[in-house]
JSON list of C-alpha atoms in Angstrom, two decimals:
[
{"chain": "A", "resi": 1, "resn": "UNK", "atom": "CA", "xyz": [0.00, 0.00, -0.07]},
{"chain": "A", "resi": 2, "resn": "UNK", "atom": "CA", "xyz": [1.19, 3.58, -0.51]},
{"chain": "A", "resi": 3, "resn": "UNK", "atom": "CA", "xyz": [1.05, 6.33, 1.79]},
{"chain": "A", "resi": 4, "resn": "UNK", "atom": "CA", "xyz": [2.40, 9.90, 2.37]},
{"chain": "A", "resi": 5, "resn": "UNK", "atom": "CA", "xyz": [3.36, 11.59, 5.70]},
{"chain": "A", "resi": 6, "resn": "UNK", "atom": "CA", "xyz": [3.72, 15.41, 5.83]},
{"chain": "A", "resi": 7, "resn": "UNK", "atom": "CA", "xyz": [5.52, 16.49, 8.89]},
{"chain": "A", "resi": 8, "resn": "UNK", "atom": "CA", "xyz": [4.13, 19.71, 10.42]},
{"chain": "A", "resi": 9, "resn": "UNK", "atom": "CA", "xyz": [0.54, 20.65, 9.93]},
{"chain": "A", "resi": 10, "resn": "UNK", "atom": "CA", "xyz": [1.53, 24.36, 10.31]},
{"chain": "A", "resi": 11, "resn": "UNK", "atom": "CA", "xyz": [4.62, 26.21, 9.16]},
{"chain": "A", "resi": 12, "resn": "UNK", "atom": "CA", "xyz": [5.26, 29.72, 9.59]},
{"chain": "A", "resi": 13, "resn": "UNK", "atom": "CA", "xyz": [8.05, 31.70, 7.84]},
{"chain": "A", "resi": 14, "resn": "UNK", "atom": "CA", "xyz": [8.96, 35.30, 7.36]},
{"chain": "A", "resi": 15, "resn": "UNK", "atom": "CA", "xyz": [8.64, 37.00, 3.96]},
{"chain": "A", "resi": 16, "resn": "UNK", "atom": "CA", "xyz": [11.94, 36.41, 2.14]},
{"chain": "A", "resi": 17, "resn": "UNK", "atom": "CA", "xyz": [12.85, 33.39, 4.21]},
{"chain": "A", "resi": 18, "resn": "UNK", "atom": "CA", "xyz": [13.39, 29.86, 3.00]},
{"chain": "A", "resi": 19, "resn": "UNK", "atom": "CA", "xyz": [10.30, 27.59, 2.60]},
{"chain": "A", "resi": 20, "resn": "UNK", "atom": "CA", "xyz": [10.67, 23.99, 3.53]},
{"chain": "A", "resi": 21, "resn": "UNK", "atom": "CA", "xyz": [7.74, 21.63, 3.55]},
{"chain": "A", "resi": 22, "resn": "UNK", "atom": "CA", "xyz": [8.29, 18.06, 4.43]},
{"chain": "A", "resi": 23, "resn": "UNK", "atom": "CA", "xyz": [6.93, 14.92, 2.75]},
{"chain": "A", "resi": 24, "resn": "UNK", "atom": "CA", "xyz": [8.02, 11.21, 3.28]},
{"chain": "A", "resi": 25, "resn": "UNK", "atom": "CA", "xyz": [6.34, 8.37, 1.22]},
{"chain": "A", "resi": 26, "resn": "UNK", "atom": "CA", "xyz": [5.85, 4.79, 1.46]},
{"chain": "A", "resi": 27, "resn": "UNK", "atom": "CA", "xyz": [5.45, 2.71, -1.69]},
{"chain": "A", "resi": 28, "resn": "UNK", "atom": "CA", "xyz": [6.28, -0.83, -2.70]},
{"chain": "A", "resi": 29, "resn": "UNK", "atom": "CA", "xyz": [6.67, 0.27, -6.34]},
{"chain": "A", "resi": 30, "resn": "UNK", "atom": "CA", "xyz": [8.41, 3.20, -7.92]},
{"chain": "A", "resi": 31, "resn": "UNK", "atom": "CA", "xyz": [6.17, 6.08, -7.14]},
{"chain": "A", "resi": 32, "resn": "UNK", "atom": "CA", "xyz": [4.93, 9.13, -8.84]},
{"chain": "A", "resi": 33, "resn": "UNK", "atom": "CA", "xyz": [5.05, 12.11, -6.46]},
{"chain": "A", "resi": 34, "resn": "UNK", "atom": "CA", "xyz": [3.28, 15.27, -6.62]},
{"chain": "A", "resi": 35, "resn": "UNK", "atom": "CA", "xyz": [2.89, 18.69, -4.59]},
{"chain": "A", "resi": 36, "resn": "UNK", "atom": "CA", "xyz": [-0.48, 20.48, -4.87]},
{"chain": "A", "resi": 37, "resn": "UNK", "atom": "CA", "xyz": [-1.29, 23.81, -3.48]},
{"chain": "A", "resi": 38, "resn": "UNK", "atom": "CA", "xyz": [-4.94, 24.89, -2.30]},
{"chain": "A", "resi": 39, "resn": "UNK", "atom": "CA", "xyz": [-5.93, 28.32, -1.86]},
{"chain": "A", "resi": 40, "resn": "UNK", "atom": "CA", "xyz": [-9.05, 29.13, 0.36]},
{"chain": "A", "resi": 41, "resn": "UNK", "atom": "CA", "xyz": [-12.29, 28.04, -1.30]},
{"chain": "A", "resi": 42, "resn": "UNK", "atom": "CA", "xyz": [-10.46, 26.86, -4.35]},
{"chain": "A", "resi": 43, "resn": "UNK", "atom": "CA", "xyz": [-9.39, 23.38, -5.89]},
{"chain": "A", "resi": 44, "resn": "UNK", "atom": "CA", "xyz": [-6.07, 21.88, -5.91]},
{"chain": "A", "resi": 45, "resn": "UNK", "atom": "CA", "xyz": [-3.37, 23.37, -8.27]},
{"chain": "A", "resi": 46, "resn": "UNK", "atom": "CA", "xyz": [-0.42, 21.31, -9.34]},
{"chain": "A", "resi": 47, "resn": "UNK", "atom": "CA", "xyz": [2.97, 22.73, -8.29]},
{"chain": "A", "resi": 48, "resn": "UNK", "atom": "CA", "xyz": [5.19, 20.05, -9.52]},
{"chain": "A", "resi": 49, "resn": "UNK", "atom": "CA", "xyz": [5.37, 16.41, -10.11]},
{"chain": "A", "resi": 50, "resn": "UNK", "atom": "CA", "xyz": [8.14, 13.66, -10.08]},
{"chain": "A", "resi": 51, "resn": "UNK", "atom": "CA", "xyz": [7.79, 10.75, -12.60]},
{"chain": "A", "resi": 52, "resn": "UNK", "atom": "CA", "xyz": [11.05, 8.92, -12.35]},
{"chain": "A", "resi": 53, "resn": "UNK", "atom": "CA", "xyz": [13.10, 11.39, -14.69]},
{"chain": "A", "resi": 54, "resn": "UNK", "atom": "CA", "xyz": [15.35, 13.88, -12.99]},
{"chain": "A", "resi": 55, "resn": "UNK", "atom": "CA", "xyz": [15.29, 13.65, -9.24]},
{"chain": "A", "resi": 56, "resn": "UNK", "atom": "CA", "xyz": [15.30, 17.59, -8.82]},
{"chain": "A", "resi": 57, "resn": "UNK", "atom": "CA", "xyz": [11.97, 18.80, -10.12]},
{"chain": "A", "resi": 58, "resn": "UNK", "atom": "CA", "xyz": [11.21, 22.43, -10.62]},
{"chain": "A", "resi": 59, "resn": "UNK", "atom": "CA", "xyz": [7.62, 23.70, -10.53]},
{"chain": "A", "resi": 60, "resn": "UNK", "atom": "CA", "xyz": [5.62, 26.95, -10.79]},
{"chain": "A", "resi": 61, "resn": "UNK", "atom": "CA", "xyz": [6.08, 30.01, -8.64]},
{"chain": "A", "resi": 62, "resn": "UNK", "atom": "CA", "xyz": [9.73, 29.18, -7.82]},
{"chain": "A", "resi": 63, "resn": "UNK", "atom": "CA", "xyz": [9.00, 25.95, -6.00]},
{"chain": "A", "resi": 64, "resn": "UNK", "atom": "CA", "xyz": [11.21, 22.84, -6.36]},
{"chain": "A", "resi": 65, "resn": "UNK", "atom": "CA", "xyz": [11.46, 19.42, -4.90]},
{"chain": "A", "resi": 66, "resn": "UNK", "atom": "CA", "xyz": [14.00, 16.72, -4.71]},
{"chain": "A", "resi": 67, "resn": "UNK", "atom": "CA", "xyz": [13.27, 13.00, -4.95]},
{"chain": "A", "resi": 68, "resn": "UNK", "atom": "CA", "xyz": [15.50, 11.17, -2.42]},
{"chain": "A", "resi": 69, "resn": "UNK", "atom": "CA", "xyz": [14.99, 7.40, -2.67]},
{"chain": "A", "resi": 70, "resn": "UNK", "atom": "CA", "xyz": [17.40, 6.55, 0.18]},
{"chain": "A", "resi": 71, "resn": "UNK", "atom": "CA", "xyz": [15.36, 8.83, 2.55]},
{"chain": "A", "resi": 72, "resn": "UNK", "atom": "CA", "xyz": [11.87, 8.07, 0.98]},
{"chain": "A", "resi": 73, "resn": "UNK", "atom": "CA", "xyz": [11.46, 11.82, 0.81]},
{"chain": "A", "resi": 74, "resn": "UNK", "atom": "CA", "xyz": [10.20, 14.40, -1.58]},
{"chain": "A", "resi": 75, "resn": "UNK", "atom": "CA", "xyz": [10.45, 17.73, 0.37]},
{"chain": "A", "resi": 76, "resn": "UNK", "atom": "CA", "xyz": [9.24, 21.12, -1.18]},
{"chain": "A", "resi": 77, "resn": "UNK", "atom": "CA", "xyz": [11.44, 24.14, -1.13]},
{"chain": "A", "resi": 78, "resn": "UNK", "atom": "CA", "xyz": [11.40, 27.72, -2.19]},
{"chain": "A", "resi": 79, "resn": "UNK", "atom": "CA", "xyz": [14.36, 30.01, -1.55]},
{"chain": "A", "resi": 80, "resn": "UNK", "atom": "CA", "xyz": [12.45, 33.14, -0.71]},
{"chain": "A", "resi": 81, "resn": "UNK", "atom": "CA", "xyz": [8.79, 33.26, 0.66]},
{"chain": "A", "resi": 82, "resn": "UNK", "atom": "CA", "xyz": [6.37, 35.70, -0.77]},
{"chain": "A", "resi": 83, "resn": "UNK", "atom": "CA", "xyz": [3.21, 36.72, 0.94]},
{"chain": "A", "resi": 84, "resn": "UNK", "atom": "CA", "xyz": [1.26, 35.13, -1.89]},
{"chain": "A", "resi": 85, "resn": "UNK", "atom": "CA", "xyz": [2.60, 31.61, -1.03]},
{"chain": "A", "resi": 86, "resn": "UNK", "atom": "CA", "xyz": [0.30, 31.61, 2.12]},
{"chain": "A", "resi": 87, "resn": "UNK", "atom": "CA", "xyz": [-1.86, 28.43, 1.46]},
{"chain": "A", "resi": 88, "resn": "UNK", "atom": "CA", "xyz": [-2.20, 24.92, 2.16]},
{"chain": "A", "resi": 89, "resn": "UNK", "atom": "CA", "xyz": [0.12, 22.33, 0.61]},
{"chain": "A", "resi": 90, "resn": "UNK", "atom": "CA", "xyz": [-0.51, 18.72, -0.11]},
{"chain": "A", "resi": 91, "resn": "UNK", "atom": "CA", "xyz": [1.94, 15.99, -1.00]},
{"chain": "A", "resi": 92, "resn": "UNK", "atom": "CA", "xyz": [0.59, 12.99, -2.89]},
{"chain": "A", "resi": 93, "resn": "UNK", "atom": "CA", "xyz": [1.74, 9.66, -4.33]},
{"chain": "A", "resi": 94, "resn": "UNK", "atom": "CA", "xyz": [0.39, 7.58, -7.20]},
{"chain": "A", "resi": 95, "resn": "UNK", "atom": "CA", "xyz": [1.53, 4.41, -8.95]},
{"chain": "A", "resi": 96, "resn": "UNK", "atom": "CA", "xyz": [0.86, 4.86, -12.53]},
{"chain": "A", "resi": 97, "resn": "UNK", "atom": "CA", "xyz": [0.37, 1.75, -14.19]},
{"chain": "A", "resi": 98, "resn": "UNK", "atom": "CA", "xyz": [-1.67, 0.28, -11.21]},
{"chain": "A", "resi": 99, "resn": "UNK", "atom": "CA", "xyz": [-5.22, -0.55, -11.50]},
{"chain": "A", "resi": 100, "resn": "UNK", "atom": "CA", "xyz": [-6.30, 3.00, -10.77]},
{"chain": "A", "resi": 101, "resn": "UNK", "atom": "CA", "xyz": [-4.10, 6.15, -11.09]},
{"chain": "A", "resi": 102, "resn": "UNK", "atom": "CA", "xyz": [-5.64, 7.67, -7.87]},
{"chain": "A", "resi": 103, "resn": "UNK", "atom": "CA", "xyz": [-3.87, 10.09, -5.81]},
{"chain": "A", "resi": 104, "resn": "UNK", "atom": "CA", "xyz": [-3.11, 9.39, -2.23]},
{"chain": "A", "resi": 105, "resn": "UNK", "atom": "CA", "xyz": [-2.70, 12.61, -0.26]},
{"chain": "A", "resi": 106, "resn": "UNK", "atom": "CA", "xyz": [-1.01, 13.49, 2.95]},
{"chain": "A", "resi": 107, "resn": "UNK", "atom": "CA", "xyz": [-2.92, 15.55, 5.54]},
{"chain": "A", "resi": 108, "resn": "UNK", "atom": "CA", "xyz": [-1.50, 18.93, 4.36]},
{"chain": "A", "resi": 109, "resn": "UNK", "atom": "CA", "xyz": [0.67, 21.68, 5.61]},
{"chain": "A", "resi": 110, "resn": "UNK", "atom": "CA", "xyz": [-0.63, 25.14, 6.17]},
{"chain": "A", "resi": 111, "resn": "UNK", "atom": "CA", "xyz": [1.90, 27.80, 5.21]},
{"chain": "A", "resi": 112, "resn": "UNK", "atom": "CA", "xyz": [1.69, 31.18, 6.84]},
{"chain": "A", "resi": 113, "resn": "UNK", "atom": "CA", "xyz": [3.85, 33.89, 5.61]},
{"chain": "A", "resi": 114, "resn": "UNK", "atom": "CA", "xyz": [4.69, 36.77, 8.05]},
{"chain": "A", "resi": 115, "resn": "UNK", "atom": "CA", "xyz": [5.39, 40.13, 6.83]},
{"chain": "B", "resi": 1, "resn": "UNK", "atom": "CA", "xyz": [-9.60, 27.34, -21.72]},
{"chain": "B", "resi": 2, "resn": "UNK", "atom": "CA", "xyz": [-12.20, 26.31, -19.27]},
{"chain": "B", "resi": 3, "resn": "UNK", "atom": "CA", "xyz": [-11.23, 24.24, -16.39]},
{"chain": "B", "resi": 4, "resn": "UNK", "atom": "CA", "xyz": [-13.08, 21.68, -14.29]},
{"chain": "B", "resi": 5, "resn": "UNK", "atom": "CA", "xyz": [-16.26, 23.16, -13.04]},
{"chain": "B", "resi": 6, "resn": "UNK", "atom": "CA", "xyz": [-18.51, 21.80, -10.24]},
{"chain": "B", "resi": 7, "resn": "UNK", "atom": "CA", "xyz": [-21.97, 22.72, -9.07]},
{"chain": "B", "resi": 8, "resn": "UNK", "atom": "CA", "xyz": [-23.33, 23.67, -6.65]},
{"chain": "B", "resi": 9, "resn": "UNK", "atom": "CA", "xyz": [-20.35, 25.30, -4.90]},
{"chain": "B", "resi": 10, "resn": "UNK", "atom": "CA", "xyz": [-22.20, 24.98, -1.60]},
{"chain": "B", "resi": 11, "resn": "UNK", "atom": "CA", "xyz": [-24.92, 22.62, -0.47]},
{"chain": "B", "resi": 12, "resn": "UNK", "atom": "CA", "xyz": [-26.64, 22.54, 2.89]},
{"chain": "B", "resi": 13, "resn": "UNK", "atom": "CA", "xyz": [-28.81, 19.37, 3.34]},
{"chain": "B", "resi": 14, "resn": "UNK", "atom": "CA", "xyz": [-30.98, 18.15, 6.19]},
{"chain": "B", "resi": 15, "resn": "UNK", "atom": "CA", "xyz": [-30.05, 14.78, 7.57]},
{"chain": "B", "resi": 16, "resn": "UNK", "atom": "CA", "xyz": [-31.76, 12.15, 5.54]},
{"chain": "B", "resi": 17, "resn": "UNK", "atom": "CA", "xyz": [-31.98, 14.16, 2.39]},
{"chain": "B", "resi": 18, "resn": "UNK", "atom": "CA", "xyz": [-30.60, 13.06, -0.99]},
{"chain": "B", "resi": 19, "resn": "UNK", "atom": "CA", "xyz": [-27.98, 15.28, -2.72]},
{"chain": "B", "resi": 20, "resn": "UNK", "atom": "CA", "xyz": [-26.60, 15.31, -6.22]},
{"chain": "B", "resi": 21, "resn": "UNK", "atom": "CA", "xyz": [-23.20, 16.98, -6.91]},
{"chain": "B", "resi": 22, "resn": "UNK", "atom": "CA", "xyz": [-22.29, 17.59, -10.54]},
{"chain": "B", "resi": 23, "resn": "UNK", "atom": "CA", "xyz": [-18.82, 17.65, -12.17]},
{"chain": "B", "resi": 24, "resn": "UNK", "atom": "CA", "xyz": [-18.21, 19.17, -15.77]},
{"chain": "B", "resi": 25, "resn": "UNK", "atom": "CA", "xyz": [-14.61, 17.88, -16.63]},
{"chain": "B", "resi": 26, "resn": "UNK", "atom": "CA", "xyz": [-12.39, 19.70, -19.05]},
{"chain": "B", "resi": 27, "resn": "UNK", "atom": "CA", "xyz": [-13.59, 18.80, -22.60]},
{"chain": "B", "resi": 28, "resn": "UNK", "atom": "CA", "xyz": [-11.97, 15.63, -24.11]},
{"chain": "B", "resi": 29, "resn": "UNK", "atom": "CA", "xyz": [-10.64, 14.31, -20.83]},
{"chain": "B", "resi": 30, "resn": "UNK", "atom": "CA", "xyz": [-10.98, 10.75, -20.66]},
{"chain": "B", "resi": 31, "resn": "UNK", "atom": "CA", "xyz": [-10.31, 10.17, -16.95]},
{"chain": "B", "resi": 32, "resn": "UNK", "atom": "CA", "xyz": [-12.60, 11.57, -14.15]},
{"chain": "B", "resi": 33, "resn": "UNK", "atom": "CA", "xyz": [-11.90, 11.15, -10.39]},
{"chain": "B", "resi": 34, "resn": "UNK", "atom": "CA", "xyz": [-14.00, 11.98, -7.29]},
{"chain": "B", "resi": 35, "resn": "UNK", "atom": "CA", "xyz": [-12.35, 12.78, -3.89]},
{"chain": "B", "resi": 36, "resn": "UNK", "atom": "CA", "xyz": [-13.75, 13.61, -0.43]},
{"chain": "B", "resi": 37, "resn": "UNK", "atom": "CA", "xyz": [-12.07, 16.12, 1.77]},
{"chain": "B", "resi": 38, "resn": "UNK", "atom": "CA", "xyz": [-13.02, 16.40, 5.39]},
{"chain": "B", "resi": 39, "resn": "UNK", "atom": "CA", "xyz": [-12.26, 19.41, 7.33]},
{"chain": "B", "resi": 40, "resn": "UNK", "atom": "CA", "xyz": [-8.39, 19.53, 8.19]},
{"chain": "B", "resi": 41, "resn": "UNK", "atom": "CA", "xyz": [-7.58, 16.50, 6.02]},
{"chain": "B", "resi": 42, "resn": "UNK", "atom": "CA", "xyz": [-6.31, 15.75, 2.70]},
{"chain": "B", "resi": 43, "resn": "UNK", "atom": "CA", "xyz": [-8.42, 14.58, -0.15]},
{"chain": "B", "resi": 44, "resn": "UNK", "atom": "CA", "xyz": [-9.41, 10.94, -0.10]},
{"chain": "B", "resi": 45, "resn": "UNK", "atom": "CA", "xyz": [-10.29, 8.93, -3.38]},
{"chain": "B", "resi": 46, "resn": "UNK", "atom": "CA", "xyz": [-13.83, 7.89, -3.79]},
{"chain": "B", "resi": 47, "resn": "UNK", "atom": "CA", "xyz": [-14.25, 6.61, -7.40]},
{"chain": "B", "resi": 48, "resn": "UNK", "atom": "CA", "xyz": [-12.66, 6.67, -10.90]},
{"chain": "B", "resi": 49, "resn": "UNK", "atom": "CA", "xyz": [-14.26, 6.73, -14.37]},
{"chain": "B", "resi": 50, "resn": "UNK", "atom": "CA", "xyz": [-12.54, 6.05, -17.75]},
{"chain": "B", "resi": 51, "resn": "UNK", "atom": "CA", "xyz": [-14.91, 7.52, -20.17]},
{"chain": "B", "resi": 52, "resn": "UNK", "atom": "CA", "xyz": [-18.38, 6.12, -19.16]},
{"chain": "B", "resi": 53, "resn": "UNK", "atom": "CA", "xyz": [-16.89, 3.08, -17.35]},
{"chain": "B", "resi": 54, "resn": "UNK", "atom": "CA", "xyz": [-16.53, 3.19, -13.54]},
{"chain": "B", "resi": 55, "resn": "UNK", "atom": "CA", "xyz": [-13.33, 1.15, -13.17]},
{"chain": "B", "resi": 56, "resn": "UNK", "atom": "CA", "xyz": [-12.82, 1.74, -9.44]},
{"chain": "B", "resi": 57, "resn": "UNK", "atom": "CA", "xyz": [-15.31, 2.48, -6.62]},
{"chain": "B", "resi": 58, "resn": "UNK", "atom": "CA", "xyz": [-13.28, 1.15, -3.81]},
{"chain": "B", "resi": 59, "resn": "UNK", "atom": "CA", "xyz": [-13.27, 4.55, -1.96]},
{"chain": "B", "resi": 60, "resn": "UNK", "atom": "CA", "xyz": [-17.04, 4.97, -1.77]},
{"chain": "B", "resi": 61, "resn": "UNK", "atom": "CA", "xyz": [-17.71, 5.00, 2.02]},
{"chain": "B", "resi": 62, "resn": "UNK", "atom": "CA", "xyz": [-21.09, 3.15, 1.89]},
{"chain": "B", "resi": 63, "resn": "UNK", "atom": "CA", "xyz": [-23.86, 2.12, -0.49]},
{"chain": "B", "resi": 64, "resn": "UNK", "atom": "CA", "xyz": [-25.38, 5.54, 0.02]},
{"chain": "B", "resi": 65, "resn": "UNK", "atom": "CA", "xyz": [-22.83, 6.87, -2.42]},
{"chain": "B", "resi": 66, "resn": "UNK", "atom": "CA", "xyz": [-23.29, 6.42, -5.97]},
{"chain": "B", "resi": 67, "resn": "UNK", "atom": "CA", "xyz": [-21.60, 7.89, -8.91]},
{"chain": "B", "resi": 68, "resn": "UNK", "atom": "CA", "xyz": [-22.27, 7.98, -12.69]},
{"chain": "B", "resi": 69, "resn": "UNK", "atom": "CA", "xyz": [-20.92, 9.29, -16.01]},
{"chain": "B", "resi": 70, "resn": "UNK", "atom": "CA", "xyz": [-23.49, 8.09, -18.49]},
{"chain": "B", "resi": 71, "resn": "UNK", "atom": "CA", "xyz": [-21.99, 9.78, -21.59]},
{"chain": "B", "resi": 72, "resn": "UNK", "atom": "CA", "xyz": [-18.36, 9.93, -20.81]},
{"chain": "B", "resi": 73, "resn": "UNK", "atom": "CA", "xyz": [-18.29, 13.66, -19.88]},
{"chain": "B", "resi": 74, "resn": "UNK", "atom": "CA", "xyz": [-20.42, 15.14, -17.09]},
{"chain": "B", "resi": 75, "resn": "UNK", "atom": "CA", "xyz": [-20.39, 13.11, -13.86]},
{"chain": "B", "resi": 76, "resn": "UNK", "atom": "CA", "xyz": [-22.90, 13.18, -10.82]},
{"chain": "B", "resi": 77, "resn": "UNK", "atom": "CA", "xyz": [-22.08, 12.01, -7.48]},
{"chain": "B", "resi": 78, "resn": "UNK", "atom": "CA", "xyz": [-25.27, 11.13, -5.60]},
{"chain": "B", "resi": 79, "resn": "UNK", "atom": "CA", "xyz": [-25.38, 10.68, -1.68]},
{"chain": "B", "resi": 80, "resn": "UNK", "atom": "CA", "xyz": [-28.67, 9.29, -0.41]},
{"chain": "B", "resi": 81, "resn": "UNK", "atom": "CA", "xyz": [-29.97, 9.62, 3.07]},
{"chain": "B", "resi": 82, "resn": "UNK", "atom": "CA", "xyz": [-27.18, 12.07, 4.02]},
{"chain": "B", "resi": 83, "resn": "UNK", "atom": "CA", "xyz": [-25.56, 11.91, 7.41]},
{"chain": "B", "resi": 84, "resn": "UNK", "atom": "CA", "xyz": [-23.48, 14.49, 9.27]},
{"chain": "B", "resi": 85, "resn": "UNK", "atom": "CA", "xyz": [-20.36, 12.49, 8.69]},
{"chain": "B", "resi": 86, "resn": "UNK", "atom": "CA", "xyz": [-20.96, 13.14, 4.99]},
{"chain": "B", "resi": 87, "resn": "UNK", "atom": "CA", "xyz": [-20.17, 16.89, 5.50]},
{"chain": "B", "resi": 88, "resn": "UNK", "atom": "CA", "xyz": [-17.03, 17.48, 3.53]},
{"chain": "B", "resi": 89, "resn": "UNK", "atom": "CA", "xyz": [-15.71, 19.06, 0.40]},
{"chain": "B", "resi": 90, "resn": "UNK", "atom": "CA", "xyz": [-16.32, 16.94, -2.75]},
{"chain": "B", "resi": 91, "resn": "UNK", "atom": "CA", "xyz": [-13.63, 17.48, -5.27]},
{"chain": "B", "resi": 92, "resn": "UNK", "atom": "CA", "xyz": [-13.67, 16.36, -8.87]},
{"chain": "B", "resi": 93, "resn": "UNK", "atom": "CA", "xyz": [-10.53, 16.01, -11.01]},
{"chain": "B", "resi": 94, "resn": "UNK", "atom": "CA", "xyz": [-10.13, 15.14, -14.67]},
{"chain": "B", "resi": 95, "resn": "UNK", "atom": "CA", "xyz": [-7.16, 14.22, -16.80]},
{"chain": "B", "resi": 96, "resn": "UNK", "atom": "CA", "xyz": [-6.52, 13.60, -20.64]},
{"chain": "B", "resi": 97, "resn": "UNK", "atom": "CA", "xyz": [-5.74, 9.94, -20.09]},
{"chain": "B", "resi": 98, "resn": "UNK", "atom": "CA", "xyz": [-4.92, 7.60, -17.27]},
{"chain": "B", "resi": 99, "resn": "UNK", "atom": "CA", "xyz": [-1.33, 8.43, -16.58]},
{"chain": "B", "resi": 100, "resn": "UNK", "atom": "CA", "xyz": [-1.49, 12.36, -16.95]},
{"chain": "B", "resi": 101, "resn": "UNK", "atom": "CA", "xyz": [-1.90, 15.12, -14.43]},
{"chain": "B", "resi": 102, "resn": "UNK", "atom": "CA", "xyz": [-5.28, 15.48, -12.70]},
{"chain": "B", "resi": 103, "resn": "UNK", "atom": "CA", "xyz": [-6.79, 18.94, -13.01]},
{"chain": "B", "resi": 104, "resn": "UNK", "atom": "CA", "xyz": [-9.19, 19.77, -10.01]},
{"chain": "B", "resi": 105, "resn": "UNK", "atom": "CA", "xyz": [-12.48, 21.69, -9.89]},
{"chain": "B", "resi": 106, "resn": "UNK", "atom": "CA", "xyz": [-13.12, 24.13, -7.10]},
{"chain": "B", "resi": 107, "resn": "UNK", "atom": "CA", "xyz": [-15.14, 21.55, -5.07]},
{"chain": "B", "resi": 108, "resn": "UNK", "atom": "CA", "xyz": [-18.63, 21.34, -3.54]},
{"chain": "B", "resi": 109, "resn": "UNK", "atom": "CA", "xyz": [-18.87, 22.12, 0.06]},
{"chain": "B", "resi": 110, "resn": "UNK", "atom": "CA", "xyz": [-21.62, 19.96, 1.54]},
{"chain": "B", "resi": 111, "resn": "UNK", "atom": "CA", "xyz": [-22.88, 20.60, 5.03]},
{"chain": "B", "resi": 112, "resn": "UNK", "atom": "CA", "xyz": [-25.31, 18.24, 6.50]},
{"chain": "B", "resi": 113, "resn": "UNK", "atom": "CA", "xyz": [-27.35, 19.51, 9.44]}
]
């Protein structure tokens, strides 16, 4: 079975500071990994995805994530936080090629950006 | 172009009522997914369609939940005899094919009183 664990349900950073949101996964098959962002009263928007190509994945809005198989991690980073980054972030795993390409989500991390 | 749309955006139901939630996927998208997002939680998979075929309904929590996509485009999620524990945001997502990125709609927030 696949699962995702997001460490830290709430993260607060100052504007301009590094953003680090943690995600660890469990999967018996090579995983596909995703980060989605959710703004209040909106649906989920894809930030980036890892599909077994380059281990460092660059996404939208200056975010990137690195797949580390040895650590079963896929942490999301951004060098300098902006006020508009305040939102909830979800890490998800899927195993394309399985019976259903459903996404299995973590419980989310709410990012607050302080001025 | 138009994204995934869902209606209604908000629904208040009395316990025991039936509700129907609609999803309009992106035109031409073959795959359609429904997820349930309880307050403070991540979305959880409910069911999956490939065109009009419901290939996976393993996430439906009870037989009160029913989904259909009769013509391979618009989908409806129906909940019969709603219960308070059904209160959640119901998200619909579509993708061009099985192995491509899922695009999410804004969700329907259901409150059962």
